[in-house]
PDB file of C-alpha atoms and ligand atoms in Angstrom:
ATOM      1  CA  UNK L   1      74.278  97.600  99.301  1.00 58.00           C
ATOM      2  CA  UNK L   2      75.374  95.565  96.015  1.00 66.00           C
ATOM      3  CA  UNK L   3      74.048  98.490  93.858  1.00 92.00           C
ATOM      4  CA  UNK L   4      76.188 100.949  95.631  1.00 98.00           C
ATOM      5  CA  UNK L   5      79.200 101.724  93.466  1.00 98.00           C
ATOM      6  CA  UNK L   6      81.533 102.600  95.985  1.00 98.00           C
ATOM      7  CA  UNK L   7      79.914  99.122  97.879  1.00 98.00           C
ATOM      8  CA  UNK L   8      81.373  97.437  94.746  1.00 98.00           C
ATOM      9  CA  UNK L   9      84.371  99.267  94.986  1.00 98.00           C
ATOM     10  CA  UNK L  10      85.392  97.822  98.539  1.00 98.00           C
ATOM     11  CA  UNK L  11      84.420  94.791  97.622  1.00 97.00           C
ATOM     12  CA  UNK L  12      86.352  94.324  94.393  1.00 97.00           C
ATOM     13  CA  UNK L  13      83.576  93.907  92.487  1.00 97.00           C
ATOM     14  CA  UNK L  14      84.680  97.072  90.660  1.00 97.00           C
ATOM     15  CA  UNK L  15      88.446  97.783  90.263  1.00 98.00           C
ATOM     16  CA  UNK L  16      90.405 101.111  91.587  1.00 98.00           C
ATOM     17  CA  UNK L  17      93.553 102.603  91.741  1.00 98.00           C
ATOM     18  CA  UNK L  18      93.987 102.107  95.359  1.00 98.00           C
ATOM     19  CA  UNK L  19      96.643 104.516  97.643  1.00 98.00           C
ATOM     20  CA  UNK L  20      95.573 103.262 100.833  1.00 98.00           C
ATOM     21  CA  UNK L  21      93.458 100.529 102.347  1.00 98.00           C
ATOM     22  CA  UNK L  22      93.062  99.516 106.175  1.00 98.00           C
ATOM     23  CA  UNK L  23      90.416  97.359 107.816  1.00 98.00           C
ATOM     24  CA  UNK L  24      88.008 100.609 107.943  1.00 98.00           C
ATOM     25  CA  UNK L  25      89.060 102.971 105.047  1.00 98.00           C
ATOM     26  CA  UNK L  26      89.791 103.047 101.449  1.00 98.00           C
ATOM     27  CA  UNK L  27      91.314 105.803  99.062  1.00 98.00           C
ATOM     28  CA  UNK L  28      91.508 105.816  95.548  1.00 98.00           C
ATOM     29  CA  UNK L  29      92.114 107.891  92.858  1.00 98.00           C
ATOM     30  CA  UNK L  30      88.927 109.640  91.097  1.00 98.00           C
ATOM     31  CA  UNK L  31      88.218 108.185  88.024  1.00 98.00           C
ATOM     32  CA  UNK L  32      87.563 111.818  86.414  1.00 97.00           C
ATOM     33  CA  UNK L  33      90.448 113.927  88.253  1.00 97.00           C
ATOM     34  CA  UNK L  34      89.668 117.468  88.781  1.00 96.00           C
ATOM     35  CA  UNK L  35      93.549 118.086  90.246  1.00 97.00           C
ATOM     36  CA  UNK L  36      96.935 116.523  89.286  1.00 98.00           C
ATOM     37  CA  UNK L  37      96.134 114.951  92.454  1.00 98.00           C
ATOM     38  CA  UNK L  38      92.828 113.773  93.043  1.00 98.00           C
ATOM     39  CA  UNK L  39      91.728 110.622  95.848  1.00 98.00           C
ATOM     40  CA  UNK L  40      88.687 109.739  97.017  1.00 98.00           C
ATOM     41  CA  UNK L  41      88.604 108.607 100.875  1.00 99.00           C
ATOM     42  CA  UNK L  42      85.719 106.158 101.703  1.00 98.00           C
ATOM     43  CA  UNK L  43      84.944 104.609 104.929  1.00 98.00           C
ATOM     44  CA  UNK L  44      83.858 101.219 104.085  1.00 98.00           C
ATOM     45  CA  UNK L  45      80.909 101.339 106.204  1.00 98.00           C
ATOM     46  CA  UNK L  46      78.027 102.191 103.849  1.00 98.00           C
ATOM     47  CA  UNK L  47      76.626 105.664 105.034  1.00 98.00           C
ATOM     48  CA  UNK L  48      74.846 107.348 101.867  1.00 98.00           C
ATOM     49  CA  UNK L  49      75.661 111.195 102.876  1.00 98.00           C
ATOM     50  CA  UNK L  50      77.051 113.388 105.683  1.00 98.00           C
ATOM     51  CA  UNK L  51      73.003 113.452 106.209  1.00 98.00           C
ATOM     52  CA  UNK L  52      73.167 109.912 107.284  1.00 98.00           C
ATOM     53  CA  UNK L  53      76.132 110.284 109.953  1.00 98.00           C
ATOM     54  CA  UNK L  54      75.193 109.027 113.128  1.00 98.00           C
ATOM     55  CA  UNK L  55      76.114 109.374 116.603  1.00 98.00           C
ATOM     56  CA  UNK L  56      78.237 105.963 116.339  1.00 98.00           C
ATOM     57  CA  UNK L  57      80.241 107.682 113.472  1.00 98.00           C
ATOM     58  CA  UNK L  58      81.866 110.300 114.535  1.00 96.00           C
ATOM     59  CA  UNK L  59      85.125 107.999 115.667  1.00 98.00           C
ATOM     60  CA  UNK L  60      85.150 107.156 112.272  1.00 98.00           C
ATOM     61  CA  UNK L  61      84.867 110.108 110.684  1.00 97.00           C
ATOM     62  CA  UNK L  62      87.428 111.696 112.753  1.00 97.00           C
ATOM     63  CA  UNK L  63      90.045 108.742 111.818  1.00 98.00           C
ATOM     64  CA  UNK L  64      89.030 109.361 108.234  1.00 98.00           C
ATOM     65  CA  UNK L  65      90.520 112.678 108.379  1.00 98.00           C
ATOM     66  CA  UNK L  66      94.075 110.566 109.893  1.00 98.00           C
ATOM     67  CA  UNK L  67      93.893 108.699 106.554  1.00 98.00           C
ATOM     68  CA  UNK L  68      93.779 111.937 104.473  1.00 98.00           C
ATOM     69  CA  UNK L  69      96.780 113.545 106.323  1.00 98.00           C
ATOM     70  CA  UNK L  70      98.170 110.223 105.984  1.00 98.00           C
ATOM     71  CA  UNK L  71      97.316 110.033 101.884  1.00 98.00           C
ATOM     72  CA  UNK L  72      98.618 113.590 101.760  1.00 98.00           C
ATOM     73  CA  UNK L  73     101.362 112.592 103.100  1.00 98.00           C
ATOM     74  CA  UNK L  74     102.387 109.611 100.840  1.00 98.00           C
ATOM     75  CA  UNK L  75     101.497 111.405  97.794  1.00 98.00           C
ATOM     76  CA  UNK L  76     103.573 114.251  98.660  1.00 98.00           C
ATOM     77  CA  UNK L  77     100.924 117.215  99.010  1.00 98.00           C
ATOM     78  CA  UNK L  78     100.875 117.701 102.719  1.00 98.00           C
ATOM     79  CA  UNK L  79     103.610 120.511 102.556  1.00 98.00           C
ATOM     80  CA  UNK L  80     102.202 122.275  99.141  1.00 98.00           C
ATOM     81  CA  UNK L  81      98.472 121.570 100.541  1.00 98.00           C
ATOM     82  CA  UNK L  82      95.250 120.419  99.505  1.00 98.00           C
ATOM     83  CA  UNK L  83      91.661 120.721  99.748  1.00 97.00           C
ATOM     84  CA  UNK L  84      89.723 117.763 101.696  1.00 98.00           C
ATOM     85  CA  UNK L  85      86.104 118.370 100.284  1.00 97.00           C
ATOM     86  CA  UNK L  86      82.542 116.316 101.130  1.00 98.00           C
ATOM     87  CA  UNK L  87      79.849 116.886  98.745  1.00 98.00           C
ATOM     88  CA  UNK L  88      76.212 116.423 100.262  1.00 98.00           C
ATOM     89  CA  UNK L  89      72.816 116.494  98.030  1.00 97.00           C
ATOM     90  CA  UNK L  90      72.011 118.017  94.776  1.00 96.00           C
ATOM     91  CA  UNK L  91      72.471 121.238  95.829  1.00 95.00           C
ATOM     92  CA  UNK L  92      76.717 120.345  96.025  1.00 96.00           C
ATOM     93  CA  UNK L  93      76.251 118.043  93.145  1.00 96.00           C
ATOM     94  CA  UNK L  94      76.676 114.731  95.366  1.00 98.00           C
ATOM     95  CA  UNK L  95      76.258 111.998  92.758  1.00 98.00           C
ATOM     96  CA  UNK L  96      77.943 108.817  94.372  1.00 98.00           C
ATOM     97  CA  UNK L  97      75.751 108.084  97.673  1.00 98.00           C
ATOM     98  CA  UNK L  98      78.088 106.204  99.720  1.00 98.00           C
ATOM     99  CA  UNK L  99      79.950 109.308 102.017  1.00 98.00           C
ATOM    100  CA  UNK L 100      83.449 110.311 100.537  1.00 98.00           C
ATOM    101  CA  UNK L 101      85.739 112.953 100.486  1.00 98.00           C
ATOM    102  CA  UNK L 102      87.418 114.282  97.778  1.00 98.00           C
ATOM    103  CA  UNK L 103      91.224 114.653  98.735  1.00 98.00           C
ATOM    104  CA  UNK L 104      92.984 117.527  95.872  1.00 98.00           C
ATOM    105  CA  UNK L 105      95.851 118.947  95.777  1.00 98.00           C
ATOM    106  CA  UNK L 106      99.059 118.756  93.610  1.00 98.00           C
ATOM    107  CA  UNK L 107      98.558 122.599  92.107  1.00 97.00           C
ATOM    108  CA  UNK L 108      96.945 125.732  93.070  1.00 96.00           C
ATOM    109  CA  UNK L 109      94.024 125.460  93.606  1.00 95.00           C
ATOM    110  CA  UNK L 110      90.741 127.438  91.887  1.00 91.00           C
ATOM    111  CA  UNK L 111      88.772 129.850  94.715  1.00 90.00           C
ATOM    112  CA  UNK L 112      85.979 127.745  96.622  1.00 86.00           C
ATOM    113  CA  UNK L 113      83.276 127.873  94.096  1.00 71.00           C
ATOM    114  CA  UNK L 114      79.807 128.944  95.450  1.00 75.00           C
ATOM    115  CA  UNK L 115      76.421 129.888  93.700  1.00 79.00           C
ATOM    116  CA  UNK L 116      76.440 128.076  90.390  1.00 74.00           C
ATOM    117  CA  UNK L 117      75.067 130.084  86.998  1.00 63.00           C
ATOM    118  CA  UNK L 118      72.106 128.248  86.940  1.00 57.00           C
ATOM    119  CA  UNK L 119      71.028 129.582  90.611  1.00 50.00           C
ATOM    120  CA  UNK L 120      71.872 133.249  89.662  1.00 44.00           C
TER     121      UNK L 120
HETATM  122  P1  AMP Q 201      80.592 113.343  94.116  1.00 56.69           P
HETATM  123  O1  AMP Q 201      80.232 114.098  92.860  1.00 56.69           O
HETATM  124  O2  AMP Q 201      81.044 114.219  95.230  1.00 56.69           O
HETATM  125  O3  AMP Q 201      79.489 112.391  94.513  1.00 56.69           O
HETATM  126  O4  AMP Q 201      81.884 112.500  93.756  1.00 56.69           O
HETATM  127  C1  AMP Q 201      81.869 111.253  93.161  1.00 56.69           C
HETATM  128  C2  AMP Q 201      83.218 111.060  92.537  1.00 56.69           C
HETATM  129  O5  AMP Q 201      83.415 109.701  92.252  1.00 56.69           O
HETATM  130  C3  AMP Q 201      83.420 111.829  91.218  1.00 56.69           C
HETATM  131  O6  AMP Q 201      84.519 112.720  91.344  1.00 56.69           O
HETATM  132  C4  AMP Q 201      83.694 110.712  90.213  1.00 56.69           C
HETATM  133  O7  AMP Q 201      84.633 111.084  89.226  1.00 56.69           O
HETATM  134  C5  AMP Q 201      84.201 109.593  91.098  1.00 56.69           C
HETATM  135  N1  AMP Q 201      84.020 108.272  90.552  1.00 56.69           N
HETATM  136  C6  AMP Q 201      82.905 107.739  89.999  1.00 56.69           C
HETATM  137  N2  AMP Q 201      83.120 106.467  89.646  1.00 56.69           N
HETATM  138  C7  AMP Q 201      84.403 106.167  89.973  1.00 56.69           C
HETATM  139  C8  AMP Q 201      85.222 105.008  89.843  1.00 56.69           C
HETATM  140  N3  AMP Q 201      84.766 103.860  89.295  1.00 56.69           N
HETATM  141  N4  AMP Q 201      86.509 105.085  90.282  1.00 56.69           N
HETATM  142  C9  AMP Q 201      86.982 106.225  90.822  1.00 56.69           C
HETATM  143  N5  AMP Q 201      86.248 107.354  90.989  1.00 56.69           N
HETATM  144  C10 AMP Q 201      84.982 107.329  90.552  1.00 56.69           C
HETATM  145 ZN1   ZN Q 202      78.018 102.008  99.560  1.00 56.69          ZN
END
């Protein structure tokens, strides 16, 4: 999956802000952050969308949710809150297809956002 940027990411290949790594799991801060707080939590396991989670994953997935309480935690949001957020297909504007979720949080936050203009 050498083409996958978030492949390249665990790898090193391509360089990140890292705020926790384990043997499974990596979290980084977005590149383009859309709160004062803003990580992206990646199992390293290439899985291209919540479309592509099998029955094998669901251990992982589960413990990636640990890591975001745990990231929460160390960046000081889990008593003010946050907003753990997956993004699937075009219709939720998914445009990195290896599976993360967006950890954000450091303000209040904007209402869930729904139909888009364009759809209306
Ligand atoms: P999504 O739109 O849900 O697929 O989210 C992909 C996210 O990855 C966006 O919020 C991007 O800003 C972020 N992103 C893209 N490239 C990088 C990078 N090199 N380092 C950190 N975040 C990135
Ligand atoms: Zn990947």
């Amino acid at each position: 999956m050498q083409e996958c940027l978030f492949c390249k990411i665990v790898s090193g290949d391509i360089p990140s802000s890292k705020v926790y790594e384990d043997d499974s799991f990596l979290a980084f801060h977005d590149i383009q952050p859309a709160a004062p707080t803003h990580v992206v939590i990646i199992p390293k396991k290439h899985i291209a969308s919540m479309n592509e989670v099998g029955d094998e994953d669901y251990v992982l997935i589960g413990q990636l949710h640990k890591v975001a309480q745990l990231v929460a935690r160390k960046l000081g949001i889990a008593e003010t809150g946050y907003r753990l957020i997956n993004n699937c297909g075009p219709d939720a504007g998914q445009t990195v297809f290896h599976l993360h979720f967006h950890l954000l949080g450091g303000a209040k936050l904007g209402a869930l956002t729904g139909i888009s203009s364009s759809h209306a």
